[in-house]
Tab-separated table of C-alpha atoms in Angstrom:
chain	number	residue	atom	x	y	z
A	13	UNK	CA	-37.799	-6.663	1.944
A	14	UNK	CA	-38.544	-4.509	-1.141
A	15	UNK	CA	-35.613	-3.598	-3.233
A	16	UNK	CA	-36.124	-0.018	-2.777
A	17	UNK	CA	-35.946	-1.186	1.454
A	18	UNK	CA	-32.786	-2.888	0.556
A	19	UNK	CA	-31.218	-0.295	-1.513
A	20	UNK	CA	-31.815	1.909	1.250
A	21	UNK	CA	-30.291	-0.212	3.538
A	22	UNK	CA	-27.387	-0.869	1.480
A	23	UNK	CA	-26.307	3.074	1.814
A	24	UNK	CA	-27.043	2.934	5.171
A	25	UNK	CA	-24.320	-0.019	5.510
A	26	UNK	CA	-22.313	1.935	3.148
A	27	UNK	CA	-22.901	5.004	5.540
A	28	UNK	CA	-21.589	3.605	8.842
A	29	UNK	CA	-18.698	1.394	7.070
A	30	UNK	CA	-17.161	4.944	5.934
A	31	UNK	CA	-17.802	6.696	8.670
A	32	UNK	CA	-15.959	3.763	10.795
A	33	UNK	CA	-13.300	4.093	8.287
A	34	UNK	CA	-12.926	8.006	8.824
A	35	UNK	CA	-12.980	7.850	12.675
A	36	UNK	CA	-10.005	5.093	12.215
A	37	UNK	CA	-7.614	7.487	10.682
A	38	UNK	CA	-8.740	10.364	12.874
A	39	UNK	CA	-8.284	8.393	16.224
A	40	UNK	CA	-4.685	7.826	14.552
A	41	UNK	CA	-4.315	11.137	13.419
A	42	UNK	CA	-4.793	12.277	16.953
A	43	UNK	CA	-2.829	10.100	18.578
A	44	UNK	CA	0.378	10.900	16.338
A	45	UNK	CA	0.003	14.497	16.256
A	46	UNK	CA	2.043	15.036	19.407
A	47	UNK	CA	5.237	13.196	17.164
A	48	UNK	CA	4.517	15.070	14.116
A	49	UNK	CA	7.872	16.685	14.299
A	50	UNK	CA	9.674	13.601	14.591
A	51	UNK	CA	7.534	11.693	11.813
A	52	UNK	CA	8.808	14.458	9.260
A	53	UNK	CA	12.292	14.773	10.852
A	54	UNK	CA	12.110	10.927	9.877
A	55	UNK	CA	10.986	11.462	6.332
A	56	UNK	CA	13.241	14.049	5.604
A	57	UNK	CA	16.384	12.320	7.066
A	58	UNK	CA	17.157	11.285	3.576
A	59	UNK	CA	18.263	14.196	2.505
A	60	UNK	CA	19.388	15.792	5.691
A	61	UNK	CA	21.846	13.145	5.322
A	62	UNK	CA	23.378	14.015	2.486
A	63	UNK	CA	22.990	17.613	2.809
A	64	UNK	CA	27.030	19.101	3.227
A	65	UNK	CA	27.411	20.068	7.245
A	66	UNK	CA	25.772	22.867	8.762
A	67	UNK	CA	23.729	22.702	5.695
A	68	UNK	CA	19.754	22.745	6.204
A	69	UNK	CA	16.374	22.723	4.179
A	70	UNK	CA	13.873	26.367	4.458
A	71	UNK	CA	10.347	26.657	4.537
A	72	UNK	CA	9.476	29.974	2.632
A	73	UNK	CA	5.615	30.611	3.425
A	74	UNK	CA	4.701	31.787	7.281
A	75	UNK	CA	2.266	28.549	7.597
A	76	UNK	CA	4.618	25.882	6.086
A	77	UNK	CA	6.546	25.005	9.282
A	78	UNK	CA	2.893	24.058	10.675
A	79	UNK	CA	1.187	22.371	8.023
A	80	UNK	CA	3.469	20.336	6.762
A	81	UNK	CA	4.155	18.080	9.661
A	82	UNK	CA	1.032	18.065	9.892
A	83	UNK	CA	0.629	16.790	6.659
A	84	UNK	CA	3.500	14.329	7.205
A	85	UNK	CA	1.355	12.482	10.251
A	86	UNK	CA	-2.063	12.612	8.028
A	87	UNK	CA	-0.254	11.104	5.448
A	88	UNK	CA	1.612	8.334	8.050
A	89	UNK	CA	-2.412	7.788	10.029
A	90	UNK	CA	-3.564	7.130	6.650
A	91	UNK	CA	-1.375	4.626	6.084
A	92	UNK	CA	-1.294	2.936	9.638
A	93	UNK	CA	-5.212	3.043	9.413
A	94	UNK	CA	-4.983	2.015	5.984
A	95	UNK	CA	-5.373	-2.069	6.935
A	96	UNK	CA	-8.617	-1.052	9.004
A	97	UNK	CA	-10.175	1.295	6.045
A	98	UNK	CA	-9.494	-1.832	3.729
A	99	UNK	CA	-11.144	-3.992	6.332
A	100	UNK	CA	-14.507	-1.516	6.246
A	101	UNK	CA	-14.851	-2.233	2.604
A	102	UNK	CA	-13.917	-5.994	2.691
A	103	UNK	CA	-16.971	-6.407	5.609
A	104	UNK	CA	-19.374	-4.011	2.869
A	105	UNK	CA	-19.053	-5.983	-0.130
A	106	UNK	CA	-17.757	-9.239	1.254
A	107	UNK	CA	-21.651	-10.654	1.964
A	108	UNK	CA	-22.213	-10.024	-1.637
A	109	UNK	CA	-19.545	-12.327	-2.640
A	110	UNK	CA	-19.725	-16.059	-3.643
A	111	UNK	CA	-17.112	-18.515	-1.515
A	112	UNK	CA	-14.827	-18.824	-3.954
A	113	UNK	CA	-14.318	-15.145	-4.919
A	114	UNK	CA	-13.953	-14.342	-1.614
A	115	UNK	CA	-11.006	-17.088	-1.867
A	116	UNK	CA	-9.698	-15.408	-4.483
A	117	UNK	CA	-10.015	-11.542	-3.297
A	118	UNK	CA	-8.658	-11.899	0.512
A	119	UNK	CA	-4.916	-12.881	-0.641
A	120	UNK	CA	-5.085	-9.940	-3.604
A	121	UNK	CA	-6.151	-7.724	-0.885
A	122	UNK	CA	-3.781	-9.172	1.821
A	123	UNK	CA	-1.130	-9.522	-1.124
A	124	UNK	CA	-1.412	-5.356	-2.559
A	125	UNK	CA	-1.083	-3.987	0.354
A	126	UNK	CA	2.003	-5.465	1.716
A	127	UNK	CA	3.332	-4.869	-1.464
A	128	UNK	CA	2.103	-1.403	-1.052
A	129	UNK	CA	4.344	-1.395	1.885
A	130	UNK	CA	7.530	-2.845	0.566
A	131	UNK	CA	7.413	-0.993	-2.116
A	132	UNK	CA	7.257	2.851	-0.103
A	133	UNK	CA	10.029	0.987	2.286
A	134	UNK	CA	11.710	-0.042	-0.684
A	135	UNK	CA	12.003	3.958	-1.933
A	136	UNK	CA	13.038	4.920	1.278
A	137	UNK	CA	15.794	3.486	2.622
A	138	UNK	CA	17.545	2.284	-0.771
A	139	UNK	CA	16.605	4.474	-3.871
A	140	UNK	CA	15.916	7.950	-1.384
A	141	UNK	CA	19.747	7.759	-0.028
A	142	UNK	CA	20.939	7.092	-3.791
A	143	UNK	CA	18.572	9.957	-5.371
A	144	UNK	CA	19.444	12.489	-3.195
A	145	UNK	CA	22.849	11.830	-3.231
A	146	UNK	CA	23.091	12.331	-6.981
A	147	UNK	CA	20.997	15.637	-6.643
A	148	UNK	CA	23.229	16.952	-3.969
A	149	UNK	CA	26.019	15.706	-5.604
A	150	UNK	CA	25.161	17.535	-9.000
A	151	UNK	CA	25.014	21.001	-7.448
A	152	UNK	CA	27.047	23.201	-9.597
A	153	UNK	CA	30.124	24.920	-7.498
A	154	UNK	CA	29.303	27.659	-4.999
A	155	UNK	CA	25.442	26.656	-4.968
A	156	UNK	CA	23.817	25.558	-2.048
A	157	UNK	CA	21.132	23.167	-1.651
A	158	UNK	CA	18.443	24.450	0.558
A	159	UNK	CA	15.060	22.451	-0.292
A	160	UNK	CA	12.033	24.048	0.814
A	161	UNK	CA	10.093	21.803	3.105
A	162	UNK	CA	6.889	21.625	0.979
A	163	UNK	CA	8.696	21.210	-2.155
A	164	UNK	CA	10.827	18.050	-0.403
A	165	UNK	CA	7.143	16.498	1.080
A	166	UNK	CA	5.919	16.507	-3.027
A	167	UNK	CA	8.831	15.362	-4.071
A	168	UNK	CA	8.740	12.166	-1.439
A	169	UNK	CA	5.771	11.761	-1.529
A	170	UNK	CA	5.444	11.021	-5.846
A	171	UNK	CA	8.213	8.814	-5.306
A	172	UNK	CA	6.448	6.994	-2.557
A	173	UNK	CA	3.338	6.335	-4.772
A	174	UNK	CA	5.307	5.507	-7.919
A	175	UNK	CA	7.236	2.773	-6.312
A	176	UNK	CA	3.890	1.731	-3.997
A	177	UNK	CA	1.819	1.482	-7.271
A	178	UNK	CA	5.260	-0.096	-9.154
A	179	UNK	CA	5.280	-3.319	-6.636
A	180	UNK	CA	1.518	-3.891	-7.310
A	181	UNK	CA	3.066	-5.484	-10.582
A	182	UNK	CA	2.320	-8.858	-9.820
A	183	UNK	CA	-0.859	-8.737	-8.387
A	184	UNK	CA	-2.146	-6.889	-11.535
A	185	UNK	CA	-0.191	-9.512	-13.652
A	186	UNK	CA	-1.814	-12.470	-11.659
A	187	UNK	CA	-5.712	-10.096	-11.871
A	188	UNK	CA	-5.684	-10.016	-15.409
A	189	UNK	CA	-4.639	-13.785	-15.573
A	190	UNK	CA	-7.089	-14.801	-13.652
A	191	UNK	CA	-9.869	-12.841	-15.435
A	192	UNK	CA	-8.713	-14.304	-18.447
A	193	UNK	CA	-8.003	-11.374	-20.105
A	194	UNK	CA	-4.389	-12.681	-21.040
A	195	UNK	CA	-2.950	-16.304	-20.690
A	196	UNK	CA	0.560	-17.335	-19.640
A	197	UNK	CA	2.247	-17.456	-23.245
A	198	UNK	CA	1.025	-14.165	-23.883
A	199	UNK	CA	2.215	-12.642	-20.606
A	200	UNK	CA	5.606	-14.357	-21.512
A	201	UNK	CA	5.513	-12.708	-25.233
A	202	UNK	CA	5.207	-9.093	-23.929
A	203	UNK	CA	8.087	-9.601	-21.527
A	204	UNK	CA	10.430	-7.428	-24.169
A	205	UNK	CA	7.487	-4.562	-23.884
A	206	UNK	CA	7.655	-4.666	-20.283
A	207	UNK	CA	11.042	-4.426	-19.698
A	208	UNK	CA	11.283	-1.713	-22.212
A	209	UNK	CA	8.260	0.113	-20.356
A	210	UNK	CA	10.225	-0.493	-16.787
A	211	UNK	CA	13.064	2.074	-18.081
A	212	UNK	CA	11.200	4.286	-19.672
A	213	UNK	CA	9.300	4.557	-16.131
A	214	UNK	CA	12.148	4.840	-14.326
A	215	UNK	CA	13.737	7.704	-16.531
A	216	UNK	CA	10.202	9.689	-15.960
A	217	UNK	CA	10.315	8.909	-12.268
A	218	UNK	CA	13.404	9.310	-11.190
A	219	UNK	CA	16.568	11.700	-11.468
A	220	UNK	CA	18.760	11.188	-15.359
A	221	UNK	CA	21.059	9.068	-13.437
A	222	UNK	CA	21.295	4.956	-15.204
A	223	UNK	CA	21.777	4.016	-11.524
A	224	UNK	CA	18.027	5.580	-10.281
A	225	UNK	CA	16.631	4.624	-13.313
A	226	UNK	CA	17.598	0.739	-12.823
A	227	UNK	CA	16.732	1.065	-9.090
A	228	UNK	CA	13.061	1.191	-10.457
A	229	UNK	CA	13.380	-0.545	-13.486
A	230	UNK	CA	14.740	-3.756	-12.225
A	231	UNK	CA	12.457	-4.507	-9.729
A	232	UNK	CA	9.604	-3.784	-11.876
A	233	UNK	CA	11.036	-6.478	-13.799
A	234	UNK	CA	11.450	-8.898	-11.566
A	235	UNK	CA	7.917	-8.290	-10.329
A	236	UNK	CA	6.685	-8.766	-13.342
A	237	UNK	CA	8.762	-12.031	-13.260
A	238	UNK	CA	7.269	-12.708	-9.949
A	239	UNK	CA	3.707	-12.240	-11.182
A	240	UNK	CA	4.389	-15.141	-13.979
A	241	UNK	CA	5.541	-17.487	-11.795
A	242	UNK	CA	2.732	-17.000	-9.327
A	243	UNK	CA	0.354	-17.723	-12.602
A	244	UNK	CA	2.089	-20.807	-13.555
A	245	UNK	CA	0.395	-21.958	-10.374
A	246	UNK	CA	-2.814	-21.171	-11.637
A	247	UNK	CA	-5.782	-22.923	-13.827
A	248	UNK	CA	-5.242	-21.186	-17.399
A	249	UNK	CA	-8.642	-19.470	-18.341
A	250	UNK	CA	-8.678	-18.926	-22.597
A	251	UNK	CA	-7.727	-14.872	-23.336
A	252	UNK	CA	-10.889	-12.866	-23.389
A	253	UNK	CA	-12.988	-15.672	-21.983
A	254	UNK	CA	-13.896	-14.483	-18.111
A	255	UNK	CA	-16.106	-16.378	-16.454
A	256	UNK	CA	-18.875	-14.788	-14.387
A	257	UNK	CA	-20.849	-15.628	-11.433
């Protein structure tokens, strides 16, 4: 085979991989429209919760009512198709791979998106009660809190990604170890930097409460802790000296 023959079939591979991984999330799109209601009653139960009684959230544009459940349940097929979609680019670039890095990629992968996971579940049901029971709480006298739907979705949703992306800490920690970019001692120097770096996170993340602000500095901290004692387990590789295939 020619190279240009095998570029060509390369984006042909490419081709059909994405297209499997688009059909994925619309096959679970589809099938969770008819809850899409429920999904977002679901994700905005948070602050329905802690909302006074009788009190409710608006939607002020004509469409909003629609799109935004709909929104909710492309957001939720994404991430219920997600492990598929991750599988579609494992199975492209996996031939391509030597037996050892595919050793050492399949538990990242496995490993950053359960974290993924635990860290959106992790926002919901312990930092999303506490955050929007300050904000409720804060309301000046005689001012009611009625969120518009859209606004509440953005407003989820950032926190959702912060904290998904926050408990990726250890992977990245044990990534750059691995690629020798940084060694143990020097992951153990810049503790101090992290943990300064964790607050300073959580007061740009979350509401100017110290009790949000821990709830996402903390456990960045103790990820990071988690990352070191994962590498402790590994070979040390010499700072700046990666090794290549």
């Amino acid at each position: 085979m020619t190279p240009t023959e095998s570029f060509i079939s390369h984006l042909i591979e490419l081709r059909n991989r994405l297209l499997r991984a688009i059909v994925g999330w619309l096959v679970v799109f589809v099938a969770l429209f008819p809850f899409a209601d429920k999904l977002y009653s679901l994700v905005a139960a948070p602050l329905l919760s802690k909302l006074p009684q009788g009190a409710q959230m608006i939607a002020t544009a004509v469409t909003t009512p629609f799109f935004v459940p709909m929104k909710v349940t492309m957001l939720t097929a994404f991430l219920v198709a997600l492990p598929w979609m991750i599988y579609q680019c494992w199975a492209f670039i996996a031939p391509g791979l030597y037996a050892h890095e595919k050793r050492l990629i399949r538990p990242l992968l496995a490993a950053a998106m359960v974290l993924f996971f635990v860290g959106m579940a992790f926002a919901y049901f312990v930092v999303f009660p506490v955050v929007f029971g300050f904000l409720v709480g804060s309301a000046p006298q005689g001012v009611a809190v009625m969120t518009d739907i859209a606004e509440y979705l953005n407003f989820v949703i950032g926190l959702f990604v912060a904290f998904g992306f926050a408990f990726e800490v250890p992977v990245a920690v044990v990534l750059m170890a691995l690629m020798g970019w940084v060694t143990l001692d020097q992951l153990k120097e810049s503790r101090s930097y992290v943990i300064v770096g964790a607050f300073v996170l959580g007061a740009i993340f979350t509401p100017p409460d110290i009790v949000s602000q821990c709830m996402l500095a903390v456990p960045l901290w103790l990820l990071y802790e988690l990352g070191l004692l994962v590498v402790r387990w590994l070979p040390q590789t010499p700072a700046g000296d990666s090794t290549t295939s």
